[in-house]
Amino acid sequence: AKKAGSNMIRFFSPNMNIMVLDQLLAESRLLRAMDKHEFMMFYQPRLSLKTGRIAGMEALLRWNHPKKGIVSAGKFIRLAEKIGLIQRIGEFVLASVTRQLKVWINQGKTPVPVAINVSSMELRGPKLKESLQYLLQETGLAPQFFEIEITESNLIEDLDRVRQTLTDIRKMGITISIDDFGTGYSSLGYLSSLPADYLKIDSLFIADIVNNRNMASIVETTITLAHSLGMQVIAEGVETAEQLQFLRAKGCDQIQGYYCSRPLSPSGLETFMQRIGEK
Ligand code: C2E
Ligand code: CA
Ligand code: CA
Ligand code: CA
């Protein structure tokens, strides 16, 4: 009891210090994660509602934490940005996805395009275009295997420069997607000026399409709008058959979400593809 008492004092008196300590501990763990090879990529397939086949997949970063197990990107990506780790993560992601694509090709599989999330810092940095160019040259992989996802809210600042970068990347044959659409402040004019192939409607809107008429009409209008601008639409966070049916009826091109599959490890993905009869 005495011991517990002293712990109480240590842990509960200066509340702020605990938070600061936790934060520091998390930061130092995350900083070391790269050198300890604790990062890995998971892949989430997307389904084409036109063909009924897997049309692509998204590469999602995971931290294989020694104590907590597999930790999702959503839990640590902000911190990674804050502590300046995001550039190295970006390099890791590109290298990791490339290596994986080559493995699949060597196994005689025909991989689908892989979408890579690009942080705002990478997008504004000088190296993204060069890294991609170098990667295509060095590996001989077709640019059609690569897609870049840019979060809508990252586009607002520096629009002219970003637009130029995206145009150049697209000229290389790499597909561009606007991610998390609907969560930023886009105007129609601004959207039409972006060189993008796909619009990904944020899961926030998809979650409610079956029960909320406003959400349903927002989604429906967005699909029509994207099509009129020559973009295809991917709905994110699709979890139910009802959502799928609604989206198909409204002409949505592709869906991504737990209804189709959770993000999977490479071997999990191979099993999934075999099970549904795709190589
Ligand atoms: P995002 O790009 O919008 O990715 C989709 C997120 O939704 C992923 O979370 C995914 O696991 C989750 N998700 C997929 N389907 C469903 C569903 O049906 N229901 C629900 N509730 N969630 C679903 P995750 O992997 O935690 O990633 C969170 C965010 O972290 C991503 O959002 C992306 O912005 C960022 N991120 C992930 N991987 C990377 C990366 O390699 N590099 C960078 N820069 N950012 C990444
Ligand atoms: Ca994404
Ligand atoms: Ca998204
Ligand atoms: Ca998101």
Tab-separated table of C-alpha atoms and ligand atoms in Angstrom:
chain	number	residue	atom	x	y	z
A	1	ALA	CA	0.000	0.000	0.000
A	2	LYS	CA	2.886	2.260	0.824
A	3	LYS	CA	4.368	1.630	-2.608
A	4	ALA	CA	1.097	2.378	-4.327
A	5	GLY	CA	0.919	5.606	-2.358
A	6	SER	CA	4.261	6.831	-3.568
A	7	ASN	CA	3.341	5.878	-7.112
A	8	MET	CA	0.185	7.895	-6.764
A	9	ILE	CA	2.221	10.948	-5.981
A	10	ARG	CA	4.633	10.361	-8.775
A	11	PHE	CA	2.008	9.690	-11.392
A	12	PHE	CA	-0.912	11.850	-10.437
A	13	SER	CA	0.323	15.094	-8.973
A	14	PRO	CA	1.753	17.220	-11.779
A	15	ASN	CA	-0.625	16.174	-14.531
A	16	MET	CA	1.097	18.164	-17.196
A	17	ASN	CA	4.400	16.425	-16.629
A	18	ILE	CA	2.853	13.051	-17.294
A	19	MET	CA	1.474	14.245	-20.572
A	20	VAL	CA	4.788	15.750	-21.538
A	21	LEU	CA	6.598	12.569	-20.568
A	22	ASP	CA	4.155	10.397	-22.492
A	23	GLN	CA	4.623	12.617	-25.466
A	24	LEU	CA	8.399	12.475	-25.273
A	25	LEU	CA	8.331	8.716	-24.892
A	26	ALA	CA	6.024	8.341	-27.889
A	27	GLU	CA	8.249	10.635	-29.924
A	28	SER	CA	11.443	8.787	-29.125
A	29	ARG	CA	9.798	5.405	-29.819
A	30	LEU	CA	8.521	6.669	-33.153
A	31	LEU	CA	11.874	8.193	-34.037
A	32	ARG	CA	13.564	4.842	-33.478
A	33	ALA	CA	10.880	2.833	-35.288
A	34	MET	CA	12.473	3.450	-38.684
A	35	ASP	CA	15.914	2.169	-37.692
A	36	LYS	CA	14.355	-0.785	-35.915
A	37	HIS	CA	12.475	-1.716	-39.112
A	38	GLU	CA	9.135	-1.515	-37.363
A	39	PHE	CA	7.301	0.163	-40.242
A	40	MET	CA	5.504	-1.888	-42.854
A	41	MET	CA	2.920	-1.396	-45.569
A	42	PHE	CA	-0.581	-2.815	-45.651
A	43	TYR	CA	-2.697	-2.779	-48.805
A	44	GLN	CA	-6.425	-2.165	-49.122
A	45	PRO	CA	-8.038	-3.277	-52.389
A	46	ARG	CA	-10.656	-1.186	-54.185
A	47	LEU	CA	-13.488	-2.618	-56.183
A	48	SER	CA	-14.681	-1.381	-59.564
A	49	LEU	CA	-18.484	-1.180	-59.589
A	50	LYS	CA	-18.371	-1.359	-63.384
A	51	THR	CA	-16.373	-4.569	-63.767
A	52	GLY	CA	-16.829	-6.123	-60.330
A	53	ARG	CA	-13.064	-6.610	-60.177
A	54	ILE	CA	-10.258	-5.230	-58.054
A	55	ALA	CA	-9.198	-2.000	-59.743
A	56	GLY	CA	-6.380	-0.909	-57.478
A	57	MET	CA	-5.244	-0.746	-53.907
A	58	GLU	CA	-4.076	1.812	-51.394
A	59	ALA	CA	-0.784	1.440	-49.559
A	60	LEU	CA	-1.302	2.284	-45.873
A	61	LEU	CA	1.537	2.646	-43.399
A	62	ARG	CA	1.579	0.464	-40.300
A	63	TRP	CA	3.817	0.483	-37.248
A	64	ASN	CA	4.571	-2.982	-35.983
A	65	HIS	CA	4.955	-1.864	-32.378
A	66	PRO	CA	6.894	-4.261	-30.115
A	67	LYS	CA	4.228	-4.041	-27.397
A	68	LYS	CA	1.055	-2.813	-29.072
A	69	GLY	CA	1.252	-4.882	-32.254
A	70	ILE	CA	0.090	-3.433	-35.581
A	71	VAL	CA	-0.719	0.269	-35.149
A	72	SER	CA	-2.665	2.140	-37.875
A	73	ALA	CA	-1.274	5.259	-39.560
A	74	GLY	CA	-4.101	7.375	-38.180
A	75	LYS	CA	-2.638	6.894	-34.698
A	76	PHE	CA	0.836	8.266	-35.398
A	77	ILE	CA	1.095	10.050	-38.746
A	78	ARG	CA	0.468	13.505	-37.216
A	79	LEU	CA	3.215	12.945	-34.680
A	80	ALA	CA	5.508	11.753	-37.464
A	81	GLU	CA	4.879	15.020	-39.292
A	82	LYS	CA	5.479	17.024	-36.153
A	83	ILE	CA	8.825	15.431	-35.360
A	84	GLY	CA	10.062	15.695	-38.935
A	85	LEU	CA	9.949	11.996	-39.731
A	86	ILE	CA	7.503	12.286	-42.605
A	87	GLN	CA	10.129	12.742	-45.345
A	88	ARG	CA	11.885	9.534	-44.352
A	89	ILE	CA	8.539	7.794	-44.112
A	90	GLY	CA	7.766	8.976	-47.632
A	91	GLU	CA	11.003	7.468	-48.904
A	92	PHE	CA	10.312	4.257	-47.034
A	93	VAL	CA	6.813	4.004	-48.509
A	94	LEU	CA	8.028	4.472	-52.085
A	95	ALA	CA	10.816	1.926	-51.672
A	96	SER	CA	8.581	-0.552	-49.911
A	97	VAL	CA	5.759	-0.380	-52.466
A	98	THR	CA	8.232	-0.677	-55.340
A	99	ARG	CA	9.874	-3.724	-53.800
A	100	GLN	CA	6.461	-5.320	-53.270
A	101	LEU	CA	5.354	-4.665	-56.849
A	102	LYS	CA	8.519	-6.313	-58.134
A	103	VAL	CA	7.954	-9.367	-55.921
A	104	TRP	CA	4.419	-9.759	-57.274
A	105	ILE	CA	5.583	-9.348	-60.857
A	106	ASN	CA	8.361	-11.897	-60.338
A	107	GLN	CA	5.763	-14.315	-58.990
A	108	GLY	CA	3.932	-14.027	-62.301
A	109	LYS	CA	1.093	-11.960	-60.912
A	110	THR	CA	-0.346	-8.931	-62.663
A	111	PRO	CA	-0.489	-6.289	-59.960
A	112	VAL	CA	-3.151	-3.604	-59.911
A	113	PRO	CA	-2.107	0.049	-59.473
A	114	VAL	CA	-1.007	1.019	-55.961
A	115	ALA	CA	-2.039	4.381	-54.516
A	116	ILE	CA	0.500	6.104	-52.297
A	117	ASN	CA	-0.433	8.797	-49.780
A	118	VAL	CA	1.749	11.860	-50.110
A	119	SER	CA	2.049	14.300	-47.230
A	120	SER	CA	1.760	18.020	-47.686
A	121	MET	CA	5.456	18.401	-46.858
A	122	GLU	CA	6.484	15.968	-49.588
A	123	LEU	CA	4.142	17.640	-52.043
A	124	ARG	CA	5.716	21.034	-51.372
A	125	GLY	CA	9.247	19.760	-51.101
A	126	PRO	CA	11.631	19.713	-54.035
A	127	LYS	CA	12.125	15.959	-54.186
A	128	LEU	CA	8.848	14.232	-54.950
A	129	LYS	CA	8.985	14.570	-58.720
A	130	GLU	CA	12.648	13.568	-58.879
A	131	SER	CA	12.125	10.582	-56.571
A	132	LEU	CA	9.291	9.297	-58.732
A	133	GLN	CA	11.232	9.868	-61.941
A	134	TYR	CA	14.268	8.100	-60.537
A	135	LEU	CA	12.164	5.237	-59.264
A	136	LEU	CA	10.539	4.631	-62.657
A	137	GLN	CA	13.892	4.792	-64.457
A	138	GLU	CA	15.703	2.630	-61.941
A	139	THR	CA	13.097	-0.130	-61.671
A	140	GLY	CA	11.656	-0.109	-65.159
A	141	LEU	CA	8.203	-0.446	-63.595
A	142	ALA	CA	5.373	1.019	-65.671
A	143	PRO	CA	4.050	4.342	-64.341
A	144	GLN	CA	0.547	2.863	-64.560
A	145	PHE	CA	1.318	0.896	-61.397
A	146	PHE	CA	1.576	4.082	-59.347
A	147	GLU	CA	-1.025	6.495	-58.086
A	148	ILE	CA	-0.524	9.496	-55.828
A	149	GLU	CA	-3.153	10.549	-53.283
A	150	ILE	CA	-3.185	14.182	-52.262
A	151	THR	CA	-5.411	15.289	-49.412
A	152	GLU	CA	-7.809	17.988	-50.460
A	153	SER	CA	-6.909	20.290	-47.569
A	154	ASN	CA	-3.241	20.149	-48.569
A	155	LEU	CA	-3.968	21.765	-51.892
A	156	ILE	CA	-5.164	25.156	-50.802
A	157	GLU	CA	-1.799	26.766	-50.085
A	158	ASP	CA	0.650	27.371	-52.869
A	159	LEU	CA	-1.914	26.230	-55.400
A	160	ASP	CA	0.016	27.248	-58.517
A	161	ARG	CA	3.152	25.379	-57.532
A	162	VAL	CA	1.256	22.308	-56.420
A	163	ARG	CA	-0.715	22.317	-59.658
A	164	GLN	CA	2.532	22.399	-61.628
A	165	THR	CA	4.016	19.516	-59.622
A	166	LEU	CA	0.874	17.453	-60.132
A	167	THR	CA	0.849	18.228	-63.848
A	168	ASP	CA	4.473	17.090	-64.166
A	169	ILE	CA	3.856	13.892	-62.211
A	170	ARG	CA	0.813	13.156	-64.319
A	171	LYS	CA	2.832	13.657	-67.507
A	172	MET	CA	5.049	10.837	-66.297
A	173	GLY	CA	1.980	8.591	-66.545
A	174	ILE	CA	1.222	8.454	-62.826
A	175	THR	CA	-2.406	8.798	-61.758
A	176	ILE	CA	-3.454	11.559	-59.338
A	177	SER	CA	-6.271	11.260	-56.793
A	178	ILE	CA	-7.815	13.962	-54.644
A	179	ASP	CA	-8.213	12.328	-51.233
A	180	ASP	CA	-10.717	13.064	-48.444
A	181	PHE	CA	-12.863	15.138	-50.782
A	182	GLY	CA	-15.515	17.179	-49.009
A	183	THR	CA	-13.528	17.789	-45.827
A	184	GLY	CA	-11.669	20.869	-47.103
A	185	TYR	CA	-12.877	24.086	-48.619
A	186	SER	CA	-12.810	23.402	-52.323
A	187	SER	CA	-14.785	25.457	-54.737
A	188	LEU	CA	-15.924	24.179	-58.068
A	189	GLY	CA	-13.598	26.460	-59.961
A	190	TYR	CA	-10.639	25.325	-57.978
A	191	LEU	CA	-11.484	21.669	-58.402
A	192	SER	CA	-11.820	22.012	-62.155
A	193	SER	CA	-8.334	23.544	-62.331
A	194	LEU	CA	-6.659	20.517	-60.752
A	195	PRO	CA	-4.995	17.894	-62.905
A	196	ALA	CA	-6.566	14.849	-61.242
A	197	ASP	CA	-7.923	11.514	-62.398
A	198	TYR	CA	-9.827	10.378	-59.306
A	199	LEU	CA	-11.896	12.046	-56.656
A	200	LYS	CA	-12.145	10.104	-53.394
A	201	ILE	CA	-15.257	11.032	-51.432
A	202	ASP	CA	-14.463	11.029	-47.718
A	203	SER	CA	-15.920	8.289	-45.526
A	204	LEU	CA	-17.642	10.966	-43.430
A	205	PHE	CA	-20.203	11.401	-46.218
A	206	ILE	CA	-20.482	7.741	-47.086
A	207	ALA	CA	-21.233	6.723	-43.479
A	208	ASP	CA	-24.653	8.380	-43.619
A	209	ILE	CA	-25.816	8.072	-47.219
A	210	VAL	CA	-28.440	5.453	-46.452
A	211	ASN	CA	-30.118	7.336	-43.581
A	212	ASN	CA	-29.420	10.978	-44.258
A	213	ARG	CA	-30.950	12.545	-47.352
A	214	ASN	CA	-28.633	15.544	-47.259
A	215	MET	CA	-25.581	13.323	-47.297
A	216	ALA	CA	-27.098	11.253	-50.062
A	217	SER	CA	-27.628	14.310	-52.240
A	218	ILE	CA	-24.157	15.676	-51.494
A	219	VAL	CA	-22.659	12.386	-52.624
A	220	GLU	CA	-24.887	12.181	-55.672
A	221	THR	CA	-24.022	15.746	-56.701
A	222	THR	CA	-20.322	15.145	-56.149
A	223	ILE	CA	-20.398	12.114	-58.434
A	224	THR	CA	-22.131	14.081	-61.181
A	225	LEU	CA	-19.742	16.992	-60.738
A	226	ALA	CA	-16.614	14.831	-60.822
A	227	HIS	CA	-17.816	13.055	-63.952
A	228	SER	CA	-18.544	16.340	-65.677
A	229	LEU	CA	-14.957	17.365	-64.914
A	230	GLY	CA	-13.656	14.125	-66.390
A	231	MET	CA	-12.761	12.493	-63.080
A	232	GLN	CA	-13.691	9.079	-61.794
A	233	VAL	CA	-15.117	8.704	-58.304
A	234	ILE	CA	-13.987	6.419	-55.492
A	235	ALA	CA	-16.156	6.201	-52.373
A	236	GLU	CA	-14.145	5.676	-49.186
A	237	GLY	CA	-15.225	3.857	-46.040
A	238	VAL	CA	-17.900	1.699	-47.663
A	239	GLU	CA	-18.932	-0.801	-45.001
A	240	THR	CA	-22.345	-2.136	-46.030
A	241	ALA	CA	-24.173	-3.672	-48.981
A	242	GLU	CA	-26.758	-0.853	-48.782
A	243	GLN	CA	-24.063	1.772	-49.261
A	244	LEU	CA	-22.680	-0.169	-52.212
A	245	GLN	CA	-26.114	-0.393	-53.815
A	246	PHE	CA	-26.739	3.322	-53.400
A	247	LEU	CA	-23.354	4.185	-54.872
A	248	ARG	CA	-23.763	1.848	-57.795
A	249	ALA	CA	-27.190	3.315	-58.566
A	250	LYS	CA	-25.688	6.816	-58.558
A	251	GLY	CA	-22.915	5.878	-60.975
A	252	CYS	CA	-19.982	5.842	-58.547
A	253	ASP	CA	-17.012	4.156	-60.239
A	254	GLN	CA	-15.177	2.407	-57.413
A	255	ILE	CA	-15.568	1.622	-53.734
A	256	GLN	CA	-13.026	1.145	-50.984
A	257	GLY	CA	-13.772	0.052	-47.447
A	258	TYR	CA	-14.277	-2.781	-45.017
A	259	TYR	CA	-17.223	-4.100	-47.048
A	260	CYS	CA	-14.747	-5.135	-49.713
A	261	SER	CA	-11.726	-5.729	-47.477
A	262	ARG	CA	-9.788	-4.296	-44.562
A	263	PRO	CA	-6.228	-3.177	-45.247
A	264	LEU	CA	-4.164	-6.384	-45.448
A	265	SER	CA	-0.547	-7.446	-45.093
A	266	PRO	CA	1.057	-8.521	-48.401
A	267	SER	CA	0.460	-12.199	-47.643
A	268	GLY	CA	-3.076	-11.447	-46.461
A	269	LEU	CA	-3.687	-9.676	-49.736
A	270	GLU	CA	-2.344	-12.617	-51.743
A	271	THR	CA	-4.770	-14.938	-49.938
A	272	PHE	CA	-7.628	-12.484	-50.515
A	273	MET	CA	-6.896	-12.218	-54.235
A	274	GLN	CA	-6.749	-16.004	-54.596
A	275	ARG	CA	-9.996	-16.423	-52.695
A	276	ILE	CA	-11.874	-14.041	-54.981
A	277	GLY	CA	-10.274	-15.568	-58.043
A	278	GLU	CA	-7.902	-12.756	-59.006
A	279	LYS	CA	-4.259	-13.464	-59.509
B	1	C2E	P1	-6.722	7.954	-45.731
B	1	C2E	O1	-5.747	8.159	-46.836
B	1	C2E	O2	-8.040	8.631	-45.854
B	1	C2E	O3	-6.864	6.388	-45.562
B	1	C2E	C1	-8.070	5.722	-45.267
B	1	C2E	C2	-8.162	5.338	-43.805
B	1	C2E	O4	-9.423	4.739	-43.538
B	1	C2E	C3	-7.128	4.289	-43.399
B	1	C2E	O5	-6.762	4.522	-42.047
B	1	C2E	C4	-7.923	2.982	-43.516
B	1	C2E	O6	-7.400	1.937	-42.729
B	1	C2E	C5	-9.271	3.426	-43.046
B	1	C2E	N1	-10.388	2.647	-43.615
B	1	C2E	C6	-10.415	1.976	-44.781
B	1	C2E	N2	-11.654	1.433	-44.991
B	1	C2E	C7	-12.402	1.786	-43.930
B	1	C2E	C8	-13.788	1.520	-43.565
B	1	C2E	O7	-14.557	0.876	-44.265
B	1	C2E	N3	-14.211	2.071	-42.389
B	1	C2E	C9	-13.393	2.822	-41.588
B	1	C2E	N4	-13.900	3.298	-40.460
B	1	C2E	N5	-12.099	3.082	-41.905
B	1	C2E	C10	-11.617	2.571	-43.062
B	1	C2E	P2	-5.220	4.525	-41.598
B	1	C2E	O8	-4.508	3.428	-42.290
B	1	C2E	O9	-5.183	4.619	-40.107
B	1	C2E	O10	-4.665	5.872	-42.203
B	1	C2E	C11	-5.093	7.129	-41.719
B	1	C2E	C12	-4.518	8.241	-42.554
B	1	C2E	O11	-3.096	8.288	-42.421
B	1	C2E	C13	-4.760	8.054	-44.043
B	1	C2E	O12	-6.061	8.474	-44.355
B	1	C2E	C14	-3.668	8.914	-44.623
B	1	C2E	O13	-4.042	10.271	-44.638
B	1	C2E	C15	-2.542	8.718	-43.635
B	1	C2E	N6	-1.611	7.706	-44.146
B	1	C2E	C16	-1.734	6.358	-44.176
B	1	C2E	N7	-0.659	5.774	-44.735
B	1	C2E	C17	0.173	6.794	-45.094
B	1	C2E	C18	1.466	6.854	-45.737
B	1	C2E	O14	2.046	5.844	-46.131
B	1	C2E	N8	2.009	8.095	-45.924
B	1	C2E	C19	1.369	9.239	-45.531
B	1	C2E	N9	1.973	10.424	-45.743
B	1	C2E	N10	0.170	9.216	-44.930
B	1	C2E	C20	-0.421	8.003	-44.718
B	2	CA	CA	-5.601	8.052	-48.934
B	3	CA	CA	-9.130	9.328	-47.588
B	4	CA	CA	-8.355	10.550	-44.224
